């Protein structure tokens, strides 16, 4: 099995920043030059040996890479079908995959002579990861976060502040991730001369989706090599990731996207029902539209504005997806599944009890689907899940809101 990847990335995005008909740059003209400067710097620096050597050093020492692949033997045995493996991105320093692109952005900012990093955050994972990278590289950091998420993820707010970041509370709209993104982009438009926007996912105008994907690609490249050597030269049959904007998904897909024999699964939050406003299942129910400066697929109201969304996982409560995910979906390369809040809580408890791993609620979507899939597939098949983050941030919330009955079923939220 070759370790060479990936022809997909040679042609995506195109010179204008498009992935098929998705992507592009729909931001106000005053940001055009800043985004061009960023695209040029990334192109020049990203592949330079000095930049890569510094990044590799940080990935090993600060982040704790490489992260292992681990076999969920107990749950796989219980299910009695396909075998489930996880790429342990929850073992990254700060507890999630987000730091993979945060250290990349911080190093880019440093080399570009910027003094500050700006970002939005939902669950707080991206904010903590960015504050960490900013502290390490000696940069200022400003994180925009919805008021609702600030209350739900208070421990992450404290961590960001401890790391020296300023947390800006956003109380417009639903006071959640989309509103935090609007607010952060606004701040970037005002400060772009000395600040770099370190976006939280593979979304936004070109070149952000490409930069995030390139830095997150370390997950897929590592996972591919690890899987090949662990599984006597073969690849997984299925690769599974939860999807909001698509950073952890594009990260793990990087290793397998050019392998038609590997099914790529994108798992969306079905929330509490399939009614608009009660889920955030963009690929299942969205339509083409423009959100945060790019053409993509989004959940929208009749007038074309972004719809309200809901998910137990703050980091998945976003009414859009990144343009590359939209393109892969339209090309039929992705298999789409939805997982409800209740299934997520069940999986959260099950992973803790039987595997000794407390997953982030976001990652529990991917795990819940993998368990469902394993039950339908033969024992000879292997499923690789991106376990994108750990669930320490979610423990208080879940214990307070959800209880299990004696059969291990989730009782209704309190
Ligand atoms: C642990 C974790 N996984 C997944 C996500 C979803 O984001 P993305 O689709 O960019 O991976 C988030 C977002 O906050 C997260 O914190």
XYZ file of C-alpha atoms and ligand atoms in Angstrom:
430
model
C 0.000 0.000 0.000
C 1.478 3.299 -1.103
C 1.980 6.093 1.381
C 1.594 8.676 -1.359
C -1.350 11.019 -1.165
C -3.306 12.997 -2.704
C -4.164 14.113 -6.221
C -7.408 15.716 -4.979
C -5.350 18.429 -3.313
C -3.434 19.251 -6.483
C -6.578 20.633 -8.106
C -8.487 21.993 -5.103
C -8.984 24.825 -4.590
C -8.505 26.419 -8.022
C -6.586 29.671 -8.469
C -9.642 31.703 -7.407
C -10.162 29.685 -4.238
C -13.066 27.552 -5.529
C -13.832 23.913 -4.833
C -16.110 23.170 -7.773
C -18.827 25.822 -7.491
C -18.193 26.380 -3.761
C -15.720 28.636 -1.973
C -14.387 31.904 -3.363
C -14.071 35.185 -1.563
C -17.216 37.161 -0.856
C -15.762 39.519 1.699
C -15.754 43.313 1.473
C -13.107 44.790 -0.841
C -11.148 46.283 2.094
C -10.226 42.743 3.172
C -9.152 41.622 -0.321
C -5.548 42.754 0.048
C -5.264 41.259 3.547
C -6.548 37.886 2.296
C -4.255 38.004 -0.730
C -1.296 38.721 1.559
C -2.314 35.742 3.706
C -2.696 33.414 0.695
C 0.724 34.432 -0.646
C 2.429 34.043 2.725
C 0.887 30.618 3.294
C 1.899 29.448 -0.169
C 5.455 30.624 0.296
C 6.000 29.608 3.927
C 3.951 26.454 4.364
C 6.285 24.285 2.324
C 9.522 25.962 3.385
C 11.850 23.575 5.260
C 12.455 26.123 8.045
C 8.689 26.665 8.608
C 8.007 22.923 8.564
C 10.900 22.169 10.920
C 9.630 24.741 13.432
C 6.074 23.452 13.098
C 7.201 19.845 13.542
C 9.117 20.787 16.684
C 6.033 22.484 18.149
C 3.806 19.578 17.123
C 6.012 17.143 19.025
C 6.966 19.180 22.080
C 3.995 21.452 22.772
C 1.183 19.456 21.189
C 2.253 15.888 21.936
C 2.075 14.525 18.388
C 1.913 11.974 16.941
C -1.392 10.963 18.505
C -2.009 7.194 18.516
C -4.658 5.056 16.841
C -6.486 2.937 19.397
C -8.786 -0.086 18.966
C -12.093 0.195 20.872
C -12.026 -3.500 21.674
C -14.692 -3.514 24.376
C -17.371 -1.706 22.416
C -16.448 -3.538 19.199
C -16.897 -6.848 21.029
C -20.235 -5.741 22.509
C -21.490 -4.693 19.082
C -20.254 -7.884 17.408
C -19.755 -6.384 13.956
C -17.045 -4.269 12.324
C -14.051 -3.227 14.438
C -13.870 0.398 15.590
C -10.586 2.293 15.815
C -10.081 5.889 16.950
C -7.464 8.465 16.022
C -6.823 10.005 19.445
C -6.934 13.720 18.658
C -8.372 14.114 22.163
C -4.815 13.517 23.391
C -3.544 16.718 21.814
C -2.431 19.388 24.274
C -5.583 21.449 25.072
C -7.757 18.432 24.306
C -8.824 18.677 20.676
C -7.730 18.748 17.050
C -8.115 22.530 16.874
C -4.539 23.116 18.026
C -3.307 21.515 14.776
C -4.197 24.615 12.825
C -3.811 27.102 15.693
C -0.069 26.533 15.962
C 0.120 26.809 12.165
C -1.716 30.149 12.155
C 0.396 31.437 15.050
C 3.613 30.571 13.238
C 2.269 32.175 10.035
C 1.360 35.338 11.990
C 4.833 35.464 13.489
C 6.544 35.110 10.099
C 4.177 37.714 8.590
C 5.107 40.201 11.322
C 1.608 40.304 12.875
C 1.236 40.987 16.584
C -2.168 39.531 17.340
C -4.470 36.578 16.664
C -8.259 36.980 16.454
C -10.793 34.150 16.369
C -14.281 32.960 17.197
C -15.028 29.922 19.320
C -18.072 27.732 19.990
C -17.270 25.041 22.553
C -14.187 26.986 23.577
C -11.784 24.320 22.259
C -10.582 26.475 19.414
C -10.278 29.504 21.709
C -8.168 27.604 24.246
C -5.998 26.111 21.506
C -5.439 29.525 19.950
C -4.724 31.195 23.299
C -2.147 28.454 23.920
C -0.465 28.975 20.548
C -0.505 32.757 21.080
C 1.098 32.390 24.519
C 3.799 30.115 23.122
C 4.625 32.420 20.193
C 4.311 35.650 22.223
C 1.266 37.043 20.377
C -1.796 38.889 21.678
C -5.044 36.962 21.406
C -8.705 38.043 21.165
C -11.428 35.365 21.168
C -15.075 36.104 20.343
C -17.599 33.798 22.000
C -21.410 33.733 22.226
C -22.907 34.547 25.624
C -24.752 31.195 25.664
C -21.515 29.280 25.083
C -19.670 31.366 27.679
C -22.147 30.124 30.287
C -22.078 26.517 29.055
C -18.287 26.270 28.709
C -17.135 28.417 31.638
C -14.037 26.317 32.363
C -12.732 26.990 28.856
C -13.344 30.726 29.333
C -11.177 30.635 32.470
C -8.457 28.726 30.632
C -8.375 31.273 27.800
C -8.073 34.117 30.279
C -5.334 32.324 32.200
C -3.427 31.934 28.931
C -3.593 35.697 28.428
C -6.435 35.950 25.875
C -9.191 38.555 25.931
C -12.601 36.890 25.638
C -15.181 39.090 23.887
C -18.756 38.184 24.839
C -21.182 38.238 21.861
C -24.872 38.763 22.559
C -26.289 39.277 19.068
C -28.528 36.729 17.280
C -28.550 33.376 19.064
C -25.449 34.400 21.047
C -23.724 31.304 19.664
C -21.058 30.230 17.162
C -22.358 31.968 14.035
C -22.719 35.259 15.893
C -19.241 34.893 17.384
C -17.893 34.366 13.825
C -19.652 37.519 12.592
C -18.200 39.501 15.473
C -14.675 38.122 15.010
C -14.677 38.831 11.247
C -15.785 42.370 12.004
C -12.873 42.794 14.440
C -10.468 41.388 11.848
C -11.692 43.827 9.208
C -10.784 46.653 11.599
C -7.426 45.272 12.763
C -6.036 43.310 9.821
C -2.933 45.487 9.462
C -1.428 44.109 12.669
C -3.664 41.071 13.346
C -4.307 37.697 11.701
C -7.644 35.947 11.807
C -7.108 32.349 12.905
C -10.443 30.899 11.911
C -11.801 27.939 13.894
C -12.736 25.673 11.019
C -12.306 25.005 7.295
C -14.781 27.783 6.493
C -14.763 31.440 5.453
C -13.405 33.163 2.361
C -10.373 31.848 0.478
C -7.672 31.165 1.666
C -8.982 30.157 5.124
C -10.530 26.769 4.208
C -7.344 25.766 2.390
C -5.011 26.871 5.203
C -7.024 25.067 7.885
C -7.166 21.912 5.768
C -3.428 22.028 5.070
C -2.579 22.297 8.771
C -5.197 19.729 9.840
C -3.899 17.336 7.176
C -1.301 16.142 9.685
C -4.084 14.002 11.214
C -4.846 12.087 8.015
C -1.227 11.741 6.935
C -0.288 10.311 10.324
C -3.394 8.105 10.531
C -2.749 6.618 7.096
C 0.814 5.603 7.946
C -0.198 4.283 11.356
C -3.090 2.276 9.945
C -1.010 0.783 7.149
C 1.655 -0.417 9.559
C -0.880 -1.600 12.153
C -3.112 -3.439 9.673
C -0.455 -5.222 7.590
C -0.642 -2.816 4.721
C -4.373 -2.299 4.434
C -6.504 0.804 4.823
C -9.685 1.232 6.868
C -12.957 0.454 5.070
C -14.673 3.474 6.623
C -13.419 6.821 7.897
C -15.809 8.738 10.140
C -15.808 12.341 11.364
C -18.357 14.748 12.808
C -18.857 17.862 10.702
C -19.564 21.464 11.592
C -17.273 23.525 9.373
C -15.194 20.480 8.542
C -11.737 20.957 10.074
C -11.467 17.586 11.804
C -13.198 15.886 8.867
C -10.883 17.395 6.233
C -7.954 16.569 8.523
C -8.623 12.847 8.645
C -10.027 12.646 5.072
C -6.667 13.975 3.845
C -5.140 10.533 4.264
C -7.875 8.674 2.374
C -9.617 11.022 -0.035
C -8.014 9.539 -3.150
C -8.854 5.964 -2.157
C -12.206 5.049 -3.736
C -12.331 1.895 -1.586
C -12.457 3.947 1.618
C -15.940 5.284 2.421
C -15.804 8.761 3.968
C -18.654 9.394 6.418
C -19.729 12.870 7.543
C -21.802 12.870 10.726
C -24.135 15.772 11.413
C -25.952 16.874 14.572
C -29.659 15.994 14.334
C -30.304 17.805 17.639
C -33.772 17.100 18.990
C -35.741 16.756 15.721
C -35.552 17.238 11.962
C -37.488 20.535 12.205
C -35.541 23.591 11.038
C -34.107 25.273 14.136
C -33.845 22.055 16.135
C -30.761 20.565 14.474
C -27.640 21.672 12.601
C -27.646 19.059 9.826
C -26.505 21.299 6.986
C -25.624 18.669 4.400
C -28.895 16.821 4.961
C -31.215 19.835 4.866
C -29.232 22.831 3.590
C -29.173 24.619 0.241
C -26.443 26.515 -1.608
C -25.888 30.005 -0.217
C -23.255 32.496 0.931
C -22.121 32.398 4.539
C -19.086 34.020 6.147
C -17.587 35.094 2.871
C -17.859 31.883 0.848
C -20.320 29.991 -1.335
C -21.284 26.781 0.334
C -24.259 24.833 1.611
C -26.178 26.364 4.491
C -29.318 25.975 6.526
C -31.456 28.933 5.611
C -34.816 30.521 6.150
C -37.153 31.253 3.244
C -35.525 34.665 2.769
C -32.060 33.068 2.367
C -30.670 34.257 5.724
C -28.999 31.672 7.998
C -31.448 29.574 10.021
C -31.271 29.079 13.782
C -29.570 25.839 14.732
C -29.457 23.599 17.770
C -27.123 20.878 18.995
C -26.090 19.531 22.362
C -22.531 20.116 21.109
C -21.763 23.847 20.939
C -18.980 23.190 18.445
C -21.435 21.663 15.951
C -24.118 24.366 16.231
C -23.264 26.088 12.961
C -25.643 26.620 10.003
C -23.049 25.940 7.295
C -20.193 23.702 6.190
C -16.848 24.517 4.620
C -16.757 24.732 0.808
C -14.566 21.674 0.337
C -16.994 19.546 2.354
C -19.835 20.977 0.226
C -17.981 20.010 -2.951
C -17.178 16.485 -1.751
C -20.817 16.065 -0.791
C -22.088 17.257 -4.150
C -19.588 14.983 -5.906
C -21.049 12.013 -4.015
C -17.761 11.333 -2.200
C -19.344 11.569 1.271
C -21.847 9.349 2.983
C -23.990 11.530 5.284
C -25.510 10.478 8.606
C -27.342 12.273 11.417
C -27.088 11.610 15.160
C -29.544 12.964 17.744
C -28.642 14.614 21.046
C -29.970 11.574 22.876
C -27.777 9.134 20.924
C -24.828 11.423 21.675
C -25.421 11.321 25.421
C -25.771 7.533 25.325
C -22.434 7.261 23.546
C -20.808 9.733 25.939
C -21.750 7.475 28.883
C -20.928 4.265 27.011
C -17.456 5.410 25.982
C -16.684 6.477 29.543
C -17.972 3.281 31.110
C -16.611 0.694 28.679
C -13.545 2.299 27.122
C -12.324 4.682 29.834
C -12.497 7.604 27.411
C -14.746 10.658 27.895
C -15.224 12.074 24.390
C -16.210 15.642 23.505
C -19.927 15.820 22.696
C -18.903 16.806 19.160
C -16.784 13.656 18.768
C -19.498 11.540 20.412
C -21.576 12.169 17.260
C -18.947 10.409 15.146
C -18.565 7.615 17.697
C -22.328 7.055 17.948
C -22.510 6.686 14.187
C -19.496 4.346 14.124
C -21.240 2.103 16.662
C -24.417 2.095 14.540
C -22.376 1.326 11.413
C -20.339 -1.410 13.132
C -23.553 -3.243 13.996
C -24.493 -3.323 10.292
C -21.101 -4.383 8.931
C -19.146 -7.681 9.114
C -16.339 -8.264 11.627
C -13.819 -8.213 8.779
C -14.399 -4.469 8.191
C -12.594 -1.686 10.025
C -13.924 1.734 10.915
C -11.564 4.592 11.745
C -13.094 7.490 13.696
C -11.538 10.873 14.272
C -11.943 11.234 18.035
C -11.597 14.975 17.662
C -11.626 16.023 21.305
C -11.998 15.066 24.916
C -15.118 15.680 26.951
C -13.869 17.203 30.199
C -15.531 20.464 29.153
C -18.889 18.656 28.843
C -18.947 16.574 32.033
C -20.734 19.082 34.292
C -23.320 19.872 31.639
C -24.149 16.240 30.860
C -24.277 15.123 34.498
C -26.534 17.997 35.398
C -28.867 17.655 32.413
C -29.079 13.936 31.640
C -29.476 10.832 33.753
C -29.460 7.149 32.796
C -32.096 4.612 33.846
C -31.112 1.165 35.156
C -30.855 -0.168 31.569
C -28.359 2.506 30.598
C -30.904 4.485 28.559
C -30.878 8.261 28.642
C -33.730 9.815 30.582
C -35.082 13.088 29.225
C -33.023 16.234 29.747
C -33.703 17.945 33.070
C -13.849 18.548 19.689
C -14.480 19.155 18.492
N -14.768 18.361 17.428
C -15.360 18.842 16.317
C -15.706 20.184 16.223
C -16.386 20.643 14.982
O -15.628 21.480 14.200
P -15.028 21.023 12.802
O -16.166 20.587 11.923
O -14.351 22.225 12.298
O -14.088 19.911 13.084
C -15.421 21.058 17.304
C -15.765 22.488 17.229
O -15.652 23.244 18.173
C -14.794 20.536 18.460
O -14.511 21.294 19.518
